Short mmCIF file of C-alpha atoms and ligand atoms in Angstrom, two decimals:
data_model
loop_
_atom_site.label_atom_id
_atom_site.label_comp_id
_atom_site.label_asym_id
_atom_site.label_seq_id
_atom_site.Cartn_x
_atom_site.Cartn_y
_atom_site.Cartn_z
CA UNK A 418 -19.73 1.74 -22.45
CA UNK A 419 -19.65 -2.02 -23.31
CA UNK A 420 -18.18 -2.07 -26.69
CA UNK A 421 -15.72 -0.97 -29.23
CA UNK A 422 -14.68 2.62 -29.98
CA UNK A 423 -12.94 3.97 -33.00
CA UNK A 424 -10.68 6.76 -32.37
CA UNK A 425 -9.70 9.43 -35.15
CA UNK A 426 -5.92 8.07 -35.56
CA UNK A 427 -6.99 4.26 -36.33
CA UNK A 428 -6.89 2.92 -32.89
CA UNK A 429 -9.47 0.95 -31.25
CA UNK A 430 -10.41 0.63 -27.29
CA UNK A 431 -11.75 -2.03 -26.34
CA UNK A 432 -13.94 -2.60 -23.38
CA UNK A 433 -14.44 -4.66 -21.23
CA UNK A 434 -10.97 -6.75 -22.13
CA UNK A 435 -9.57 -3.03 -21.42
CA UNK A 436 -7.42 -3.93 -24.46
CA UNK A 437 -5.74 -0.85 -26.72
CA UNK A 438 -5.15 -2.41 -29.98
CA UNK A 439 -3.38 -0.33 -32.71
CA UNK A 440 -2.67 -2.94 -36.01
CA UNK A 441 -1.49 -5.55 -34.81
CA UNK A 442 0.08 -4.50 -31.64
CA UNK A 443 -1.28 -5.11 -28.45
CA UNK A 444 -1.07 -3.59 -24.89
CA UNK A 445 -1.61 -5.66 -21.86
CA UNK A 446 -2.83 -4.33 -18.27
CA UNK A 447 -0.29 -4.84 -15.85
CA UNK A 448 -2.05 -6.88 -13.30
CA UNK A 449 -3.94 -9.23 -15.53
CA UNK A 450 -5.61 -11.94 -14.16
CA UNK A 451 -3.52 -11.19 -10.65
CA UNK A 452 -5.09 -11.03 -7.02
CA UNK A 453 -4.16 -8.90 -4.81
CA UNK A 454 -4.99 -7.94 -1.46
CA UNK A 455 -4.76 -4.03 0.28
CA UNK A 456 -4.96 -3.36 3.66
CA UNK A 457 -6.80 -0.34 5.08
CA UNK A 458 -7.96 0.46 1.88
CA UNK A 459 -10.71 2.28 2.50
CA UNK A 460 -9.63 5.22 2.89
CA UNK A 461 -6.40 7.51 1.47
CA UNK A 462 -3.36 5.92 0.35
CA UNK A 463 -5.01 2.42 0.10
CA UNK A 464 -7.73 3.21 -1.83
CA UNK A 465 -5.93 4.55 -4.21
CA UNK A 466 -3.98 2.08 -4.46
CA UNK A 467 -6.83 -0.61 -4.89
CA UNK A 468 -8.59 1.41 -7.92
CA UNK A 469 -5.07 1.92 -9.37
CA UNK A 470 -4.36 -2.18 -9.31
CA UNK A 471 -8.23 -2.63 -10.79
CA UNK A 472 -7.27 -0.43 -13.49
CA UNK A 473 -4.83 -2.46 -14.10
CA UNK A 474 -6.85 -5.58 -14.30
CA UNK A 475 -6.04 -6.91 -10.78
CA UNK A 476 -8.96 -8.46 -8.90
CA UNK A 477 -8.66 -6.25 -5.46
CA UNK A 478 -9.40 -7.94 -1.76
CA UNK A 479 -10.02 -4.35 -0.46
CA UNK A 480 -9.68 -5.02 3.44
CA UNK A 481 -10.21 -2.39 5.85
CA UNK A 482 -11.21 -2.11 9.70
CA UNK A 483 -14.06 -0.30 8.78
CA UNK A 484 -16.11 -2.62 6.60
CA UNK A 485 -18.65 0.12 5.37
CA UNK A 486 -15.44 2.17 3.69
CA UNK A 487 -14.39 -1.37 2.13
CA UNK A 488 -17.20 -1.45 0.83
CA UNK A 489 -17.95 1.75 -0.52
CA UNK A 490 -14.53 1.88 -2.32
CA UNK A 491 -15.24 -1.88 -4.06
CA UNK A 492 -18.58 -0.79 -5.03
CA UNK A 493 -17.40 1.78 -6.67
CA UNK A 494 -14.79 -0.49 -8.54
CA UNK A 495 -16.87 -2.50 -9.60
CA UNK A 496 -19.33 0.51 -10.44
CA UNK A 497 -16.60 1.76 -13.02
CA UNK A 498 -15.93 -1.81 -14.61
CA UNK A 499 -13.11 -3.31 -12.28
CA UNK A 500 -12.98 -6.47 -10.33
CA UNK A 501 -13.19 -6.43 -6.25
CA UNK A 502 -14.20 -8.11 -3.03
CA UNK A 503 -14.90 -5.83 0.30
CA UNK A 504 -14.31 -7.50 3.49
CA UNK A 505 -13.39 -6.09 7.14
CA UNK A 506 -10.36 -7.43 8.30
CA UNK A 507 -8.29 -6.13 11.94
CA UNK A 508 -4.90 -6.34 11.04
CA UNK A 509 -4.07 -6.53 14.47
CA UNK A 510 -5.91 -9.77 14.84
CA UNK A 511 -3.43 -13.33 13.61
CA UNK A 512 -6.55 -14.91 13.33
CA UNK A 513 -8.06 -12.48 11.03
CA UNK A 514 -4.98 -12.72 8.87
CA UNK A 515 -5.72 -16.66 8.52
CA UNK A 516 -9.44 -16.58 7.79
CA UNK A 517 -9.04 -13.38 5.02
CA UNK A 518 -6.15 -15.30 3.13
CA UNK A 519 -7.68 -18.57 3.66
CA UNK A 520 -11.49 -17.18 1.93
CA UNK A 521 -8.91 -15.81 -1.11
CA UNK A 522 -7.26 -19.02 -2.19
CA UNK A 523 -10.13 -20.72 -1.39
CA UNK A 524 -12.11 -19.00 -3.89
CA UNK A 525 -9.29 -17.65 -6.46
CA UNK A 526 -6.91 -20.64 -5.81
CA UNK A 527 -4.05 -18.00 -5.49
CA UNK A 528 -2.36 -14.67 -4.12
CA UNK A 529 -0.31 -12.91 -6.21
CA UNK A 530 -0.01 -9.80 -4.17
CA UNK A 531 -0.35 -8.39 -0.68
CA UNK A 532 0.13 -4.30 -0.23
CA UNK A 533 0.22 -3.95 3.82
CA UNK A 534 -0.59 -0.38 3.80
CA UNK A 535 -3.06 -0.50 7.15
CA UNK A 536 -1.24 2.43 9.58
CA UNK A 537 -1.98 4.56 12.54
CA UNK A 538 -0.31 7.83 13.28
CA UNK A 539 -0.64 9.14 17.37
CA UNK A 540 1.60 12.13 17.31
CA UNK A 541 3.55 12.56 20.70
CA UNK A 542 7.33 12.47 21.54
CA UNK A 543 9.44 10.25 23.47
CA UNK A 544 8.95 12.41 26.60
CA UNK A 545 4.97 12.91 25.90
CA UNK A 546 4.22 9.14 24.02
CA UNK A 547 1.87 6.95 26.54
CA UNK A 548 3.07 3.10 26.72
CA UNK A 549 -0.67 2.06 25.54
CA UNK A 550 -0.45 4.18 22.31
CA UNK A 551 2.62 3.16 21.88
CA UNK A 552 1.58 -0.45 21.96
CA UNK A 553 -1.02 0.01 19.59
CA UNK A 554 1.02 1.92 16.88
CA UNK A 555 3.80 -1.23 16.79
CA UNK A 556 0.56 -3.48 16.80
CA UNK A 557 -1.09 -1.94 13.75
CA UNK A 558 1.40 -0.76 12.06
CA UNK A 559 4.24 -3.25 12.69
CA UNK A 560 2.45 -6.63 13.65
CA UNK A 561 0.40 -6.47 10.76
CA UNK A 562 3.53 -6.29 8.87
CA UNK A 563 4.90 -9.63 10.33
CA UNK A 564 1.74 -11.33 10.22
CA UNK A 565 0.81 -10.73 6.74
CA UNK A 566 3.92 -11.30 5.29
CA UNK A 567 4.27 -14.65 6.91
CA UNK A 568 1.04 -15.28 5.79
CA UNK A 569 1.35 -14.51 2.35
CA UNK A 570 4.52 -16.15 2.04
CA UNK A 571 3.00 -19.42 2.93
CA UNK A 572 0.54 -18.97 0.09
CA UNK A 573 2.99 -17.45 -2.35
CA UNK A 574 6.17 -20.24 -1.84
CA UNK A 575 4.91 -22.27 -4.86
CA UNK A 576 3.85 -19.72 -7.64
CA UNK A 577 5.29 -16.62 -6.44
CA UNK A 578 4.35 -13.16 -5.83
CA UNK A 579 5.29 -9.59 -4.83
CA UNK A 580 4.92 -8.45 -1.09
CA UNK A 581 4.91 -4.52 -0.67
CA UNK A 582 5.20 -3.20 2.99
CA UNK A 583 4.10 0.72 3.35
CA UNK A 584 6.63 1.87 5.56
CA UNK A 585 6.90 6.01 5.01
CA UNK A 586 10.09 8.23 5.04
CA UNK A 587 9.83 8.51 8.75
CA UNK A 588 10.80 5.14 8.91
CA UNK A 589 14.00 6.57 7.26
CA UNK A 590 14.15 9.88 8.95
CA UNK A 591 13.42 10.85 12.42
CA UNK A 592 10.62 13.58 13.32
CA UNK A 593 10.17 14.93 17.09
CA UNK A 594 6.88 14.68 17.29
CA UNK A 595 6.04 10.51 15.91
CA UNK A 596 8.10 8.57 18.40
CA UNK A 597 6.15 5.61 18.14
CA UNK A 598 5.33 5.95 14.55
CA UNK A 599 9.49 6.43 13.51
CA UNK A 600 10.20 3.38 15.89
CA UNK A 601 6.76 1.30 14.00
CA UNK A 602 7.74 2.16 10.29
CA UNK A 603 11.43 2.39 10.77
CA UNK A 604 11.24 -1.73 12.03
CA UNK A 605 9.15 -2.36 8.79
CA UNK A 606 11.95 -0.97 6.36
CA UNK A 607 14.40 -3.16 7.89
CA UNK A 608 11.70 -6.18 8.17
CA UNK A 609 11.49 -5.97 4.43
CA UNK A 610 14.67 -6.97 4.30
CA UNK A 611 14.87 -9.64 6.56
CA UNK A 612 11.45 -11.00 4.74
CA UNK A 613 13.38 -10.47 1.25
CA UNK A 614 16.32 -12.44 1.99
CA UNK A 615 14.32 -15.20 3.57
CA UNK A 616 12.51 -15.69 0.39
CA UNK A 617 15.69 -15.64 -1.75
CA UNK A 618 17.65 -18.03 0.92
CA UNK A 619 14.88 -20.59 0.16
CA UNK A 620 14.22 -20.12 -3.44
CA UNK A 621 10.62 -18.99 -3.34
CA UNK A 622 10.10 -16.58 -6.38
CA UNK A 623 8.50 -13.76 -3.73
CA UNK A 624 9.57 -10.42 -3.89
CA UNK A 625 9.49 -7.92 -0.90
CA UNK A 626 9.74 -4.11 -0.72
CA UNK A 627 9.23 -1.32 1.31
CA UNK A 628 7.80 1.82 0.15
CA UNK A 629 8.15 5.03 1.28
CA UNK A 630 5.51 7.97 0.95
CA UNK A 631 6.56 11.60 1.95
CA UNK A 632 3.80 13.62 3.01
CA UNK A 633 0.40 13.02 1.11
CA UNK A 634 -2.88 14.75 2.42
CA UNK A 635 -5.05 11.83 3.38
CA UNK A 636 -7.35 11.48 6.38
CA UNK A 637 -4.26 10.42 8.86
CA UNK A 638 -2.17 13.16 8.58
CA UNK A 639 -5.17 15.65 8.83
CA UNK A 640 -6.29 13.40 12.08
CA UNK A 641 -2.56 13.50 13.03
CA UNK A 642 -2.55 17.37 12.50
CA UNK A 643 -5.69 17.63 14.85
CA UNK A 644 -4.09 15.87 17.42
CA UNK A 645 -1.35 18.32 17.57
CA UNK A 646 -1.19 20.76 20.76
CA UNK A 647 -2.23 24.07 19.12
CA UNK A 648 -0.11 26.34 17.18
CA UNK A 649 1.80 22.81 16.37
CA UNK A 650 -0.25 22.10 13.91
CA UNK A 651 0.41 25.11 11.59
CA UNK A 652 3.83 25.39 12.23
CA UNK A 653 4.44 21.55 11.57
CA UNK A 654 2.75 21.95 8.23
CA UNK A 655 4.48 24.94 7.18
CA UNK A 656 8.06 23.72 7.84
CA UNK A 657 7.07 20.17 6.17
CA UNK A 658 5.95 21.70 3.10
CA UNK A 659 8.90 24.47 3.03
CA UNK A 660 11.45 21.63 3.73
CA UNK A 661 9.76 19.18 -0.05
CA UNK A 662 12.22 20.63 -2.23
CA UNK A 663 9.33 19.78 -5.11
CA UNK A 664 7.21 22.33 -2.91
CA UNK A 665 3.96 20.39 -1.68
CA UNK A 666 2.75 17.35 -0.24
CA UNK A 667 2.05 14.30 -2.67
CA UNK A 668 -1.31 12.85 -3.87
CA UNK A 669 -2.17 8.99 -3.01
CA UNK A 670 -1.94 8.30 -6.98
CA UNK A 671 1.85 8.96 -6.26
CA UNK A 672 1.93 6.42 -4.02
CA UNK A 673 -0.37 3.69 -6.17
CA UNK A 674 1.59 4.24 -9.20
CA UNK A 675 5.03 3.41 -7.34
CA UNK A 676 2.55 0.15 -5.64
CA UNK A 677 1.43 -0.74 -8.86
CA UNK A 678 5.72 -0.67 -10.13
CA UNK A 679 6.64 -2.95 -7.31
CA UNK A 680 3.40 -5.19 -7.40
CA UNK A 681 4.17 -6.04 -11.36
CA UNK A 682 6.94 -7.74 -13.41
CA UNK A 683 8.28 -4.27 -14.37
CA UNK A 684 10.57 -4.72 -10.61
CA UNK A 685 11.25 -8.46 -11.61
CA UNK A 686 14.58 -7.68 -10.11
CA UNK A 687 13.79 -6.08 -7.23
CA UNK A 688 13.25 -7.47 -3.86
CA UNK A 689 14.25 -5.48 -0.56
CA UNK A 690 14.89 -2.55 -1.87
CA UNK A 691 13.00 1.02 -0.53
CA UNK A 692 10.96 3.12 -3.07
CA UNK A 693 11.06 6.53 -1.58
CA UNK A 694 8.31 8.33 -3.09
CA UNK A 695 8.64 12.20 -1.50
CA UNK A 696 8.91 15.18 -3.80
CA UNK A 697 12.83 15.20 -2.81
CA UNK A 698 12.12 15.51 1.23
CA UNK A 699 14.90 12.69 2.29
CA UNK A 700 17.77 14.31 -0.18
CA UNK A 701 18.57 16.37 2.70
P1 NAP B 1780 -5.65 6.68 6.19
O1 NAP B 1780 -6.33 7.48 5.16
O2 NAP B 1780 -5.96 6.91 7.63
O3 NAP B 1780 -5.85 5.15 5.83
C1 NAP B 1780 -5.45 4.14 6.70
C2 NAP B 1780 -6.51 3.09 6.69
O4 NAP B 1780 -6.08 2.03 7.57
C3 NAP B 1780 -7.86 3.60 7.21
O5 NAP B 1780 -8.89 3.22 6.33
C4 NAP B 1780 -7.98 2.91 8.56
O6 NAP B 1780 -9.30 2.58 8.89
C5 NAP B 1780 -7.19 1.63 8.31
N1 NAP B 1780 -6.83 0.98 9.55
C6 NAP B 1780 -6.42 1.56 10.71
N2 NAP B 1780 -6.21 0.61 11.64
C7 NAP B 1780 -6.52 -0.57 11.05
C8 NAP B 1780 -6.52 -1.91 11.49
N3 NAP B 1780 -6.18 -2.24 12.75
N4 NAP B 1780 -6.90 -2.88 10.62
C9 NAP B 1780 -7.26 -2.57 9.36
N5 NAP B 1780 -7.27 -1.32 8.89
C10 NAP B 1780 -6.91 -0.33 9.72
O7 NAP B 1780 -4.05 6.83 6.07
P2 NAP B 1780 -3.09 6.93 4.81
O8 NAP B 1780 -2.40 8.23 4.90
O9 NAP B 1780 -3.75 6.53 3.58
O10 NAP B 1780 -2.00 5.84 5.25
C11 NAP B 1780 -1.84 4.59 4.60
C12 NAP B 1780 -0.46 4.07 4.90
O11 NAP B 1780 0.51 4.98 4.37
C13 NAP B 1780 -0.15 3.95 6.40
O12 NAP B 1780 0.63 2.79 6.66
C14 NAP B 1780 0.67 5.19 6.68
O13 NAP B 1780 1.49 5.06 7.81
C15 NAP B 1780 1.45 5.31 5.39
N6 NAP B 1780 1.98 6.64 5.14
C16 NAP B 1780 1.16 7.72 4.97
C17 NAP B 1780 1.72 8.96 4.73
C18 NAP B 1780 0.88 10.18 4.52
O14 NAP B 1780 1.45 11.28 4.45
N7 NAP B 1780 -0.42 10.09 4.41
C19 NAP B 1780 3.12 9.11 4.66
C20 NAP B 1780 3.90 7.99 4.84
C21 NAP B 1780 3.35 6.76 5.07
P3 NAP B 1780 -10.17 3.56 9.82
O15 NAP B 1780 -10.17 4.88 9.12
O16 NAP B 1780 -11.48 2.89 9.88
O17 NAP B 1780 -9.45 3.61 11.12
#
């Protein structure tokens, strides 16, 4: 609907300024007139997070290696009244980094935030982990990191912004079975930092934080869960979920609305600090 509805108390929505106006008071989104851009968003945790920020009133850059998902998950934005661009972007690839944040303050004149959530899960221990696979977890899932962080902070010095690195609570906790994963997501926590201090050393008004997702059923842990030898599979899954003291795995929404804390002035203060978002699993 395009216009004005009257509700039964007095209010009045408002669409399409998504205003909620009750007398004289008035509610703004969160992400008004902001840009942001998500990584592997087209799919899971990302996703989510990209409708979450267009809710909000963010314009979403929803990036993703797969450029039919991007697009499917900005169509459908836009489909339900929000503001996005699809475009495929490697986040493996520097140069890819300089062309997608290049075409955004080229046509938007700014960046207000960047949500590296691309990742890549290839289950094997340190005995069992191949040196390729290991390669290619640091590259997507720790590279990326680097290079869109220094990216963004070169568009972001002047005007500011909030940087949000997905990290996960393995990059807090160690699990046999995700070598390569714990070593990848464990650097980005402590990258956050570095990035955070950086930004504070030279006065740039960027924030960066690290967040931290327990276990939330998306398409990598069920790819993860295939790749398991079998019998592993069950039994990993049934001593995960036994050990979330809040008794099952999260939904991606978890993760957005912790995102969508970070990526607004609501966490003015906060810059390097880790949002663990788990259903309790890291208390112990
Ligand atoms: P997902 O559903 O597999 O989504 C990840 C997305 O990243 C996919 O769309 C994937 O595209 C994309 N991607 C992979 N490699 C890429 C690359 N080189 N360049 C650009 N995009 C790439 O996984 P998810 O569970 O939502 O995970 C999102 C983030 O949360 C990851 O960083 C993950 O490590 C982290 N996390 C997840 C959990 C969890 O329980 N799910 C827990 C902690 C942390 P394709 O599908 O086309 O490959």
């Amino acid at each position: 609907w395009n216009g004005l509805l009257a509700l039964n108390d007095g209010s009045l929505l408002v669409n399409p300024e998504l205003l909620y106006i009750k007398g004289v008071q008035t509610m703004s989104l969160k992400l008004e007139n902001k840009i942001a851009l998500i990584t592997g968003a087209g799919s899971g945790i990302g996703e989510a997070i990209a409708r979450r920020f267009a809710q909000e009133g963010a314009l979403v850059y929803v990036t993703d290696l797969d450029s039919a998902s991007a697009s499917r998950v900005a169509g459908e934005i836009i489909a339900e009244g929000g503001r996005a661009e699809a475009a495929r972007q490697d986040v493996t690839d520097e140069k890819a980094w300089g062309t997608q944040l290049g075409e955004i303050i080229a046509s938007q004149g700014a960046l207000d935030v960047l949500v590296n959530n691309a990742g890549i899960a290839i289950p094997a221990s340190v005995e069992d982990a191949t040196l390729e696979d290991w390669r290619t977890t640091q590259a997507v899932n720790g590279e990326s990191v680097f290079m869109g962080t220094r990216g963004a902070i070169a568009v972001m010095r002047e005007r500011g912004g909030s940087i949000i690195n997905i990290s996960s609570i393995e990059g807090i906790v160690g699990e046999a079975m995700t070598a390569a994963y714990n070593y990848s997501k464990g650097g980005v926590r402590i990258f956050t930092k570095s990035a955070a201090l950086a930004c504070t050393r030279k006065g740039y008004p960027i924030r960066v934080n690290s967040v931290h997702p327990g276990f939330i059923l998306t398409p990598l842990v069920q790819g993860a869960l295939a790749g398991m030898p079998e019998g592993e599979a069950e039994e990993f899954v049934t001593r995960v979920t036994s050990a979330i003291p809040m008794g099952s795995m999260g939904e991606p929404l978890d993760i957005a609305n912790g995102c969508l804390f970070l990526a607004c002035d609501d966490s003015r203060y906060m810059t390097g600090s880790e949002l663990v978002i788990d259903g309790g699993y890291t208390c112990h």
